[in-house]
Short mmCIF file of C-alpha atoms in Angstrom, two decimals:
data_model
loop_
_atom_site.label_atom_id
_atom_site.label_comp_id
_atom_site.label_asym_id
_atom_site.label_seq_id
_atom_site.Cartn_x
_atom_site.Cartn_y
_atom_site.Cartn_z
CA MET A 1 50.19 35.64 19.72
CA GLU A 2 50.39 35.54 22.80
CA ASN A 3 50.99 31.86 25.05
CA TRP A 4 47.01 30.18 24.69
CA VAL A 5 47.77 27.60 27.42
CA LEU A 6 48.48 28.69 31.32
CA THR A 7 50.80 26.35 33.39
CA TRP A 8 49.95 23.34 35.35
CA PRO A 9 49.95 25.09 38.28
CA GLN A 10 47.67 27.35 36.79
CA TYR A 11 45.30 24.84 35.84
CA GLN A 12 44.77 23.26 39.31
CA VAL A 13 43.82 25.67 41.26
CA LEU A 14 41.27 26.34 37.78
CA LEU A 15 40.43 22.13 38.12
CA THR A 16 40.01 22.63 42.57
CA GLY A 17 37.11 25.58 41.11
CA LEU A 18 35.91 23.45 38.92
CA ARG A 19 35.04 20.52 41.20
CA GLY A 20 32.87 23.60 42.81
CA THR A 21 31.48 24.80 39.61
CA LEU A 22 30.53 20.61 39.86
CA LEU A 23 29.19 20.64 42.88
CA ILE A 24 26.91 22.64 42.49
CA LEU A 25 25.59 21.85 39.33
CA PHE A 26 24.68 18.45 40.97
CA TRP A 27 22.80 19.75 44.22
CA SER A 28 20.67 22.47 42.13
CA PHE A 29 20.46 19.36 39.34
CA LEU A 30 19.50 17.40 41.82
CA LEU A 31 16.40 20.21 43.84
CA GLY A 32 15.54 21.66 39.86
CA VAL A 33 14.59 17.77 38.94
CA VAL A 34 12.29 16.91 42.26
CA LEU A 35 10.78 20.77 42.05
CA SER A 36 10.03 20.14 37.83
CA LEU A 37 8.76 16.76 38.47
CA ILE A 38 6.43 18.14 41.53
CA PHE A 39 5.12 21.26 40.68
CA GLY A 40 5.59 20.26 36.44
CA VAL A 41 2.49 17.47 38.23
CA ALA A 42 -0.24 19.59 40.41
CA ARG A 43 -0.27 21.99 37.37
CA LEU A 44 -1.99 19.35 35.96
CA SER A 45 -3.78 18.96 39.62
CA PRO A 46 -8.14 18.19 39.23
CA ARG A 47 -8.06 20.74 42.60
CA GLU A 48 -8.17 24.34 41.79
CA TRP A 49 -5.69 25.41 44.24
CA ILE A 50 -2.83 22.81 43.88
CA ARG A 51 -3.16 24.28 40.49
CA GLY A 52 -3.40 27.93 41.17
CA ALA A 53 -0.21 27.09 43.71
CA ALA A 54 1.86 25.72 41.31
CA LEU A 55 1.27 28.16 38.72
CA VAL A 56 1.85 31.00 41.51
CA TYR A 57 5.58 29.14 41.81
CA VAL A 58 6.17 28.63 37.98
CA GLU A 59 5.67 32.54 37.56
CA PHE A 60 7.47 33.23 40.19
CA ALA A 61 11.02 31.37 39.36
CA ARG A 62 10.46 32.24 34.83
CA GLY A 63 10.09 36.26 36.12
CA ILE A 64 12.54 36.54 38.72
CA SER A 65 16.28 36.81 37.63
CA SER A 66 18.67 33.81 38.99
CA VAL A 67 21.10 36.08 39.70
CA ILE A 68 18.49 38.95 41.61
CA LEU A 69 16.96 35.14 43.09
CA LEU A 70 20.74 33.80 44.64
CA PHE A 71 21.78 36.90 46.20
CA ILE A 72 18.33 37.79 47.63
CA MET A 73 18.99 34.18 48.53
CA ALA A 74 22.59 34.83 50.01
CA ILE A 75 21.81 37.53 51.64
CA ALA A 76 18.23 38.82 53.00
CA ILE A 77 16.75 35.11 53.82
CA PRO A 78 19.83 34.15 55.94
CA ILE A 79 18.90 37.79 58.08
CA LEU A 80 15.67 37.47 57.70
CA LEU A 81 14.29 34.41 58.76
CA GLN A 82 17.07 34.47 61.30
CA VAL A 83 19.13 31.43 61.49
CA GLY A 84 22.27 32.54 60.64
CA GLN A 85 24.66 32.03 58.20
CA ALA A 86 23.66 28.80 56.29
CA PRO A 87 26.33 27.02 54.27
CA LEU A 88 26.83 29.53 51.22
CA LEU A 89 26.99 25.73 48.60
CA MET A 90 23.10 25.57 50.20
CA LEU A 91 22.50 28.27 49.65
CA ALA A 92 23.19 29.24 46.06
CA ALA A 93 21.91 25.55 45.34
CA ILE A 94 18.48 26.02 46.39
CA ALA A 95 17.88 29.93 44.16
CA LEU A 96 19.27 27.84 41.62
CA GLY A 97 17.56 24.99 42.10
CA ILE A 98 14.31 26.79 42.48
CA ASN A 99 15.01 29.04 39.03
CA MET A 100 14.96 25.22 37.29
CA GLY A 101 12.29 23.70 38.61
CA GLY A 102 10.50 26.74 37.23
CA TYR A 103 11.51 26.00 33.57
CA GLY A 104 11.48 21.65 34.31
CA ALA A 105 7.76 22.57 35.42
CA GLU A 106 6.82 23.90 31.88
CA ILE A 107 8.77 20.95 30.09
CA VAL A 108 7.52 18.41 32.37
CA ARG A 109 3.77 19.44 31.98
CA GLY A 110 3.93 19.97 28.66
CA SER A 111 5.12 16.47 28.13
CA ILE A 112 2.33 15.15 29.98
CA ASN A 113 0.34 16.50 27.73
CA ALA A 114 1.83 15.23 24.96
CA ILE A 115 1.40 11.72 25.99
CA PRO A 116 -1.90 10.58 24.22
CA LYS A 117 -5.72 10.54 26.07
CA GLY A 118 -5.53 6.63 25.11
CA GLN A 119 -3.01 6.17 27.69
CA THR A 120 -4.79 7.69 30.94
CA GLU A 121 -8.26 6.43 29.63
CA ALA A 122 -7.09 2.90 29.24
CA CYS A 123 -4.95 3.16 33.42
CA VAL A 124 -8.45 4.39 34.19
CA ALA A 125 -11.12 1.07 33.07
CA LEU A 126 -7.43 -1.17 34.02
CA ASN A 127 -8.88 0.33 37.83
CA LEU A 128 -4.94 1.62 37.99
CA SER A 129 -4.91 4.91 41.07
CA PRO A 130 -3.74 8.39 40.50
CA THR A 131 0.42 7.38 41.82
CA GLN A 132 0.47 3.82 39.74
CA ARG A 133 -1.02 5.53 36.75
CA LEU A 134 2.19 8.33 36.89
CA ARG A 135 4.39 5.82 37.97
CA HIS A 136 3.88 3.06 35.48
CA VAL A 137 2.58 4.43 32.88
CA VAL A 138 2.54 8.29 31.71
CA LEU A 139 5.53 9.42 33.74
CA PRO A 140 7.98 6.58 31.19
CA GLN A 141 6.43 7.40 27.66
CA ALA A 142 6.63 11.06 29.30
CA MET A 143 10.46 11.08 29.98
CA ARG A 144 11.04 10.90 26.19
CA ILE A 145 9.85 13.70 25.86
CA ILE A 146 11.34 15.35 28.41
CA LEU A 147 15.08 14.81 28.30
CA PRO A 148 16.12 16.45 25.34
CA PRO A 149 14.47 19.66 26.89
CA MET A 150 16.17 19.00 30.15
CA GLY A 151 19.73 18.62 28.67
CA ASN A 152 19.67 21.97 27.87
CA LEU A 153 18.03 23.36 30.51
CA THR A 154 20.85 21.86 32.49
CA ILE A 155 23.54 23.25 29.82
CA GLU A 156 21.56 26.73 30.82
CA ILE A 157 22.16 26.06 34.85
CA LEU A 158 25.95 25.58 34.19
CA LYS A 159 26.20 29.16 32.87
CA GLY A 160 23.65 29.61 35.85
CA THR A 161 26.41 28.74 38.61
CA ALA A 162 29.70 31.23 37.44
CA LEU A 163 27.09 33.48 39.28
CA VAL A 164 28.08 31.83 42.68
CA SER A 165 31.55 33.43 42.18
CA LEU A 166 29.48 37.00 43.12
CA ILE A 167 28.52 35.56 46.45
CA GLY A 168 31.64 34.17 46.68
CA PHE A 169 31.37 30.62 46.35
CA GLY A 170 34.94 29.33 45.48
CA ASP A 171 33.49 28.11 42.29
CA LEU A 172 35.75 28.33 38.48
CA MET A 173 34.74 31.45 38.19
CA GLN A 174 35.92 32.59 41.81
CA GLN A 175 39.19 30.68 41.63
CA THR A 176 39.30 32.72 37.94
CA ARG A 177 39.26 35.68 39.77
CA ASN A 178 41.91 34.90 42.71
CA LEU A 179 44.71 33.36 39.79
CA ILE A 180 43.74 37.18 38.86
CA GLN A 181 44.64 38.32 41.94
CA SER A 182 47.87 36.66 42.01
CA GLN A 183 49.31 37.04 38.02
CA LEU A 184 48.05 40.77 39.17
CA ALA A 185 50.18 40.96 42.26
CA ALA A 186 52.94 39.34 40.52
CA GLY A 187 52.56 41.65 37.63
CA VAL A 188 52.16 38.45 34.77
CA ALA A 189 49.63 40.76 31.87
CA GLY A 190 46.83 37.88 30.07
CA VAL A 191 44.14 38.23 31.55
CA THR A 192 43.06 37.24 28.47
CA VAL A 193 44.45 33.79 27.81
CA LEU A 194 43.20 32.98 30.83
CA PHE A 195 39.83 33.77 30.66
CA VAL A 196 39.60 32.28 27.07
CA ASN A 197 41.05 28.67 28.69
CA VAL A 198 38.15 29.14 31.07
CA LEU A 199 35.27 30.09 28.54
CA VAL A 200 37.24 26.34 27.02
CA ILE A 201 36.44 24.61 30.22
CA TYR A 202 33.19 25.47 30.58
CA PHE A 203 32.92 24.78 27.38
CA ILE A 204 34.16 21.00 27.01
CA VAL A 205 31.78 20.82 30.25
CA ALA A 206 28.64 21.27 28.87
CA GLN A 207 29.71 18.89 25.57
CA VAL A 208 30.21 16.97 27.81
CA ILE A 209 26.27 17.42 29.24
CA ASN A 210 24.82 17.47 26.05
CA GLY A 211 26.54 14.42 25.44
CA LEU A 212 25.49 12.43 28.30
CA PHE A 213 21.96 13.53 28.02
CA ARG A 214 22.36 12.30 24.40
CA LEU A 215 23.22 8.98 25.06
CA GLY A 216 20.16 8.98 28.34
CA GLU A 217 18.12 9.60 24.79
CA TRP A 218 19.29 6.40 22.94
CA ARG A 219 19.38 4.02 26.12
CA LEU A 220 15.32 4.89 26.42
CA ASN A 221 14.17 5.16 22.91
CA LYS A 222 16.23 2.07 22.63
CA ARG A 223 14.61 0.40 25.14
CA PHE A 224 10.57 1.44 24.59
CA GLU A 225 11.43 0.53 21.26
CA GLU A 226 12.55 -3.16 22.79
CA ARG A 227 9.37 -3.31 24.89
CA THR A 228 6.57 -1.54 22.10
CA GLY A 229 8.23 -3.02 19.35
CA ARG A 230 6.89 0.96 17.72
CA SER A 231 9.32 2.79 16.07
CA ALA A 232 10.08 5.40 18.73
CA VAL A 233 10.44 8.28 16.22
CA ALA A 234 6.85 7.94 15.50
CA VAL A 235 5.74 8.25 18.96
CA GLY A 236 7.94 11.31 19.53
CA GLU A 237 6.34 13.15 17.15
CA VAL A 238 2.80 13.11 18.50
CA HIS A 239 4.54 16.15 20.74
CA ALA A 240 6.17 18.22 17.03
CA MET B 1 26.41 20.59 18.87
CA SER B 2 22.86 20.99 18.20
CA GLY B 3 21.74 19.90 21.21
CA THR B 4 22.03 23.60 22.71
CA THR B 5 20.13 25.12 19.79
CA THR B 6 16.41 25.01 20.62
CA GLU B 7 15.19 26.33 23.45
CA PRO B 8 14.49 25.34 26.75
CA GLU B 9 10.64 26.04 27.05
CA VAL B 10 7.74 23.36 25.86
CA PRO B 11 5.39 25.47 23.62
CA GLU B 12 2.05 26.71 25.85
CA VAL B 13 -0.39 25.48 24.91
CA PRO B 14 -2.96 27.21 23.27
CA GLU B 15 -5.16 28.60 25.59
CA ALA B 16 -9.69 29.70 23.88
CA ASP B 17 -8.74 32.97 22.60
CA ALA B 18 -11.08 35.79 24.34
CA GLU B 19 -10.60 37.64 20.73
CA ALA B 20 -11.63 35.10 18.59
CA LYS B 21 -14.74 37.68 17.13
CA LEU B 22 -11.52 40.44 15.89
CA ALA B 23 -12.02 39.52 11.81
CA TYR B 24 -9.25 38.02 10.14
CA GLU B 25 -8.22 39.45 7.16
CA PRO B 26 -4.70 38.02 6.42
CA HIS B 27 -5.46 39.75 2.81
CA LYS B 28 -4.95 43.06 3.51
CA LYS B 29 -1.71 44.59 3.98
CA TRP B 30 0.52 44.63 7.29
CA TYR B 31 0.62 48.48 7.29
CA ARG B 32 -3.48 48.74 6.82
CA ARG B 33 -4.39 47.02 9.73
CA PRO B 34 -5.07 49.11 12.48
CA GLU B 35 -4.15 45.61 15.16
CA VAL B 36 -0.75 45.51 13.69
CA VAL B 37 -0.23 48.69 13.69
CA ILE B 38 -1.56 50.55 16.98
CA PRO B 39 0.48 47.90 18.84
CA LEU B 40 3.47 48.77 16.29
CA VAL B 41 3.95 52.71 16.78
CA VAL B 42 3.41 52.09 20.99
CA VAL B 43 5.78 49.38 21.16
CA LEU B 44 8.31 51.49 19.15
CA ALA B 45 8.00 55.13 20.76
CA GLY B 46 8.19 53.85 24.05
CA TYR B 47 11.22 52.47 23.24
CA VAL B 48 12.92 55.79 21.62
CA LEU B 49 11.08 57.53 24.86
CA LEU B 50 13.14 54.15 26.72
CA ILE B 51 16.47 55.08 25.51
CA THR B 52 16.62 58.76 25.13
CA VAL B 53 15.38 59.06 29.04
CA ASP B 54 17.85 60.73 31.04
CA PRO B 55 17.66 58.34 34.01
CA GLY B 56 18.77 60.85 36.50
CA SER B 57 21.41 60.86 39.20
CA GLN B 58 22.72 57.49 40.02
CA ARG B 59 23.72 58.30 43.64
CA TYR B 60 22.69 55.82 46.01
CA ARG B 61 21.73 56.64 49.17
CA SER B 62 19.51 56.73 51.49
CA ALA B 63 18.79 60.03 54.00
CA PHE B 64 16.32 57.53 56.31
CA THR B 65 17.26 55.57 59.68
CA ALA B 66 15.51 52.67 59.59
CA ASP B 67 14.24 51.85 62.38
CA PRO B 68 16.68 48.87 64.18
CA ASP B 69 14.32 46.92 66.45
CA GLN B 70 11.65 45.74 63.34
CA ARG B 71 12.94 42.94 60.57
CA VAL B 72 11.22 44.71 57.82
CA ASP B 73 11.10 48.82 57.71
CA TRP B 74 8.16 49.34 55.76
CA ALA B 75 8.93 53.12 56.28
CA TYR B 76 12.22 53.10 54.51
CA TRP B 77 11.28 50.09 52.64
CA PHE B 78 9.32 52.87 50.25
CA HIS B 79 12.02 55.40 51.13
CA LEU B 80 14.49 53.24 48.75
CA VAL B 81 11.19 52.83 45.23
CA PRO B 82 12.41 56.20 43.52
CA GLN B 83 15.94 54.63 43.22
CA MET B 84 15.21 51.27 43.12
CA LEU B 85 13.56 52.74 40.21
CA THR B 86 16.72 54.20 39.04
CA GLY B 87 18.06 51.45 39.01
CA LEU B 88 15.66 49.54 37.52
CA TYR B 89 14.75 52.02 34.49
CA ILE B 90 19.10 52.08 33.54
CA LEU B 91 18.79 48.12 33.63
CA VAL B 92 15.97 48.05 30.99
CA ARG B 93 17.49 50.44 29.25
CA ALA B 94 21.03 48.41 29.07
CA THR B 95 18.74 45.92 27.87
CA LEU B 96 17.19 47.17 25.13
CA LEU B 97 20.38 48.78 23.60
CA GLY B 98 21.74 45.24 24.21
CA PHE B 99 19.46 43.27 22.37
CA THR B 100 18.68 45.73 19.27
CA LEU B 101 22.36 44.82 18.93
CA ALA B 102 21.35 41.28 20.22
CA VAL B 103 18.40 41.66 16.73
CA VAL B 104 21.26 42.73 14.11
CA LEU B 105 24.19 40.99 14.90
CA GLY B 106 21.48 38.01 15.32
CA PHE B 107 20.41 38.74 11.31
CA PHE B 108 24.24 38.61 10.19
CA LEU B 109 25.02 35.41 11.86
CA ALA B 110 21.68 33.47 10.88
CA LEU B 111 23.19 34.51 7.05
CA GLY B 112 26.43 33.27 7.93
CA ARG B 113 25.14 30.28 9.46
CA ARG B 114 22.96 29.45 6.33
CA SER B 115 25.79 30.45 3.90
CA THR B 116 26.48 27.49 1.55
CA HIS B 117 30.37 28.03 1.69
CA ARG B 118 31.91 26.10 4.32
CA TRP B 119 34.29 27.59 5.37
CA LEU B 120 32.51 30.53 6.48
CA GLN B 121 28.99 28.13 7.84
CA LEU B 122 31.81 25.77 9.71
CA PRO B 123 33.42 28.86 12.00
CA VAL B 124 30.10 30.70 12.64
CA ALA B 125 28.25 26.94 13.86
CA PHE B 126 31.02 26.55 16.05
CA LEU B 127 30.96 30.33 16.95
CA ILE B 128 27.60 30.49 18.24
CA GLU B 129 27.45 26.52 20.08
CA PHE B 130 30.65 27.95 22.10
CA ILE B 131 28.83 31.78 23.08
CA ARG B 132 25.61 29.48 23.59
CA SER B 133 27.02 26.58 26.00
CA THR B 134 29.17 29.89 28.52
CA PRO B 135 28.15 31.35 31.47
CA LEU B 136 27.53 35.44 30.38
CA LEU B 137 29.17 36.49 33.34
CA VAL B 138 32.93 35.31 32.34
CA GLN B 139 31.63 36.81 29.28
CA LEU B 140 31.16 40.28 29.92
CA VAL B 141 34.45 39.73 32.05
CA PHE B 142 36.06 38.18 29.32
CA LEU B 143 35.19 41.52 27.34
CA GLN B 144 36.16 44.03 30.03
CA ALA B 145 39.99 42.63 30.42
CA LEU B 146 40.02 42.44 26.56
CA VAL B 147 38.59 46.29 26.22
CA ARG B 148 41.19 46.98 28.87
CA ALA B 149 44.23 45.41 27.04
CA THR B 150 43.18 47.27 24.18
CA PRO B 151 44.02 50.88 23.72
CA VAL B 152 42.03 51.89 21.14
CA ILE B 153 38.89 50.82 22.42
CA SER B 154 37.37 52.53 25.27
CA LEU B 155 33.91 51.28 26.58
CA SER B 156 32.86 52.21 30.01
CA VAL B 157 30.56 49.70 32.24
CA VAL B 158 28.02 49.86 30.38
CA GLU B 159 28.29 49.99 27.18
CA THR B 160 30.60 46.85 27.96
CA LEU B 161 27.21 45.42 29.24
CA VAL B 162 24.89 46.25 25.91
CA VAL B 163 27.98 45.03 23.57
CA GLY B 164 27.98 41.47 25.75
CA LEU B 165 24.48 41.38 26.88
CA GLY B 166 24.46 42.15 22.45
CA ILE B 167 26.70 39.20 20.83
CA HIS B 168 25.14 36.66 23.86
CA TYR B 169 21.75 36.85 22.62
CA GLY B 170 22.48 37.52 19.14
CA THR B 171 23.72 33.84 18.89
CA TYR B 172 20.35 32.83 20.98
CA THR B 173 18.69 35.41 18.16
CA SER B 174 20.34 33.44 15.29
CA GLU B 175 19.06 30.12 16.11
CA SER B 176 15.44 31.69 16.19
CA TYR B 177 15.58 33.46 12.85
CA ARG B 178 17.57 29.85 12.05
CA ALA B 179 14.31 27.56 12.89
CA GLY B 180 11.97 30.45 11.83
CA ILE B 181 12.91 29.75 8.10
CA ASN B 182 13.48 26.42 8.18
CA SER B 183 9.66 26.05 9.76
CA VAL B 184 8.33 27.49 6.40
CA PRO B 185 7.13 24.57 4.28
CA LYS B 186 9.53 23.26 1.73
CA GLY B 187 6.92 23.73 -0.53
CA GLN B 188 6.82 27.47 -0.45
CA TRP B 189 10.66 27.33 -1.75
CA GLU B 190 10.41 25.04 -4.11
CA ALA B 191 6.91 27.02 -5.94
CA ALA B 192 9.41 29.84 -5.84
CA THR B 193 11.55 28.16 -7.27
CA ALA B 194 8.70 26.48 -9.94
CA LEU B 195 7.64 30.71 -11.17
CA ASN B 196 11.07 31.30 -11.88
CA LEU B 197 11.00 34.26 -8.90
CA SER B 198 14.40 35.96 -8.25
CA PRO B 199 16.03 36.48 -4.82
CA VAL B 200 15.03 39.18 -3.96
CA THR B 201 11.17 38.61 -4.46
CA LYS B 202 11.39 35.37 -3.10
CA TRP B 203 12.88 36.27 0.14
CA THR B 204 11.03 39.62 0.75
CA GLN B 205 7.67 38.67 -0.64
CA ILE B 206 7.57 34.25 -0.50
CA ILE B 207 10.27 33.61 2.73
CA ILE B 208 10.51 36.18 5.41
CA PRO B 209 6.36 37.05 5.02
CA GLN B 210 5.37 33.34 6.39
CA ALA B 211 9.33 33.53 8.72
CA VAL B 212 7.55 37.03 10.79
CA PRO B 213 5.15 35.01 12.75
CA ASN B 214 7.35 31.87 13.32
CA VAL B 215 10.24 34.39 14.72
CA LEU B 216 8.61 37.23 16.85
CA PRO B 217 6.99 35.04 19.99
CA ALA B 218 10.97 32.97 19.27
CA LEU B 219 12.43 36.47 19.68
CA GLY B 220 10.52 38.08 23.27
CA ASN B 221 11.69 34.83 24.69
CA ASN B 222 14.82 35.95 23.67
CA LEU B 223 14.27 39.42 25.15
CA ILE B 224 12.93 38.35 28.31
CA ALA B 225 15.52 36.10 28.97
CA GLY B 226 18.40 38.78 28.54
CA PHE B 227 16.49 41.32 30.96
CA LYS B 228 16.98 38.27 32.98
CA ASP B 229 20.66 38.28 32.72
CA ALA B 230 21.58 41.95 32.50
CA PRO B 231 21.54 42.44 36.46
CA MET B 232 24.57 40.13 36.72
CA GLY B 233 26.13 43.30 35.11
CA GLY B 234 25.84 45.63 38.42
CA PRO B 235 28.34 42.92 41.04
CA ALA B 236 30.34 42.20 37.95
CA LEU B 237 30.93 45.36 35.93
CA GLY B 238 29.50 48.15 38.13
CA VAL B 239 27.07 48.92 35.72
CA PRO B 240 24.38 50.80 38.49
CA CYS B 241 21.69 48.41 37.89
CA LEU B 242 19.19 46.92 40.69
CA LEU B 243 21.92 45.14 42.28
CA PHE B 244 24.63 47.36 42.22
CA PHE B 245 22.02 49.94 44.24
CA ALA B 246 21.26 47.15 47.01
CA ASN B 247 24.76 46.78 46.99
CA TRP B 248 25.51 49.88 47.44
CA ILE B 249 22.57 50.87 50.22
CA ARG B 250 23.51 47.88 51.84
CA ALA B 251 27.36 49.32 52.90
CA ASP B 252 25.76 52.23 53.46
CA ASP B 253 23.14 51.24 56.47
CA PHE B 254 23.87 47.59 56.86
CA ARG B 255 20.27 47.22 56.03
CA PRO B 256 20.19 44.01 53.49
CA VAL B 257 16.91 42.52 53.81
CA GLU B 258 15.11 45.96 52.42
CA PRO B 259 16.93 46.64 49.67
CA PHE B 260 17.21 43.10 48.00
CA LEU B 261 13.86 42.04 48.82
CA LEU B 262 12.70 45.13 47.50
CA ILE B 263 14.46 44.69 43.45
CA GLY B 264 13.44 41.45 43.95
CA VAL B 265 10.11 42.95 43.83
CA GLY B 266 10.91 45.47 41.57
CA PHE B 267 12.40 42.88 38.94
CA LEU B 268 9.28 41.00 39.12
CA MET B 269 6.66 43.82 38.50
CA ALA B 270 8.79 44.13 35.33
CA SER B 271 9.72 41.21 33.93
CA LEU B 272 6.07 39.51 34.81
CA PRO B 273 3.80 41.50 32.71
CA ALA B 274 6.43 41.61 30.66
CA ALA B 275 5.71 37.32 30.02
CA TRP B 276 2.22 38.39 29.48
CA ALA B 277 2.20 40.56 27.16
CA LEU B 278 4.88 37.74 24.95
CA ARG B 279 2.25 35.19 26.24
CA ARG B 280 -0.54 37.47 24.60
CA LEU B 281 1.39 38.04 21.06
CA GLU B 282 1.58 34.12 21.17
CA GLU B 283 -2.02 33.56 20.71
CA ARG B 284 -2.78 36.22 18.44
CA ILE B 285 -0.26 34.88 16.09
CA GLU B 286 -1.43 31.05 16.65
CA TYR B 287 -4.45 32.40 16.42
CA GLU B 288 -4.03 34.11 12.52
CA ARG B 289 -2.16 30.80 11.56
CA GLU B 290 -5.40 28.96 11.84
#
């Protein structure tokens, strides 16, 4: 049986890579959330052309493979638009963010649909503008339904960030490749052990993300119960 | 632990089915209903055909010089289409084979997960969770390193991709099976026990027929998700599929725009109809269940 633990310098290299992974996860998550909110709401717009445009975006983002989108973004788009070489971080974050936005928009749409009609009708009766209605009434309630699938989606995006190593961004996977190169040069075996460690690191990060979303869910539910005096579970079951 | 076990999608709101006029015949056995048997035969025949046809030459090269003054040379673009289709075909075949493996593997994983033995159930649950929350790319490269380090096993790159996809999506299908079985109402289990049915009769006559309509759409979702993950086998392992083709042409001709945009279009041409067919299936099943 081989030794399953790496040396500290190796872990230092991996941690540098982890920083790149988290950086790209952060930016693509941010872009993904913004896109999902915009297009999720746009898919319920009363205007037909807005709904159609949002549908085209969602179908495109959900239909294309994230790795192909990543390569198009990193290789074809800069040359097609003649913008020169943009930073890889930005290109990768845009590609992953577009991908996440497509799935997120459907989550947002489904959650808004799950909010009882009476809430919207009450807003109309109170003469709130559509923006106020969304901002103060519908979205805060939809948020509790959005969070659990959004957590799963974030873990999917974390898994997607490994792909950016294929276009040469220095994430965890790329640093692993670098380590392998140096190991091969030094004639040291044990590539499989290295990958097991990398997999465990990804697993831990995924569990941390999972925990953060659970925490957010718990806090939202607590606040909801305090303010309305209703049990959050009973309302959540409307959706399920 | 179970946070990642549900699918990220929110179920579609069923729309009014245009074919709601169709006769509703749940009393007929499924193999006597043409609207079930005909699509099934078509899908199976298509599957066999896709798996057995030889992809032909996998050497990608362009015998055509693009006009350097044009940003997108359409003649060059259309000249690349047949080679792109070869790459797409290899991709589809690897996905289908991997998914077949996943369907079988997922069954055993679901059995292990439902086992009453703690020493079997807990490791299987952990394994499923572990594989589901780590990137397929790392798993593929790990698998390749493992195969190379083990002298007994030898897998080609396509086989590595198939096995990697099969294991990764096997965990997803096992969760789909589990969700489908759990969605059978409790009263059905209790009634089967009350009628003193044997376990075999209970499963084959009561549970599985009611679980299948719930499992099928989830399986379709997994298939499409697998199809979207499969192209990474090109740059990661060297499978001669879409991205491999585009990289090859780029290295040959220094024209990145056409091949990369072409594989994007080609991929959408395959994945959008698949997603549409799946939505139809979901609507049909939703209609029958009401």
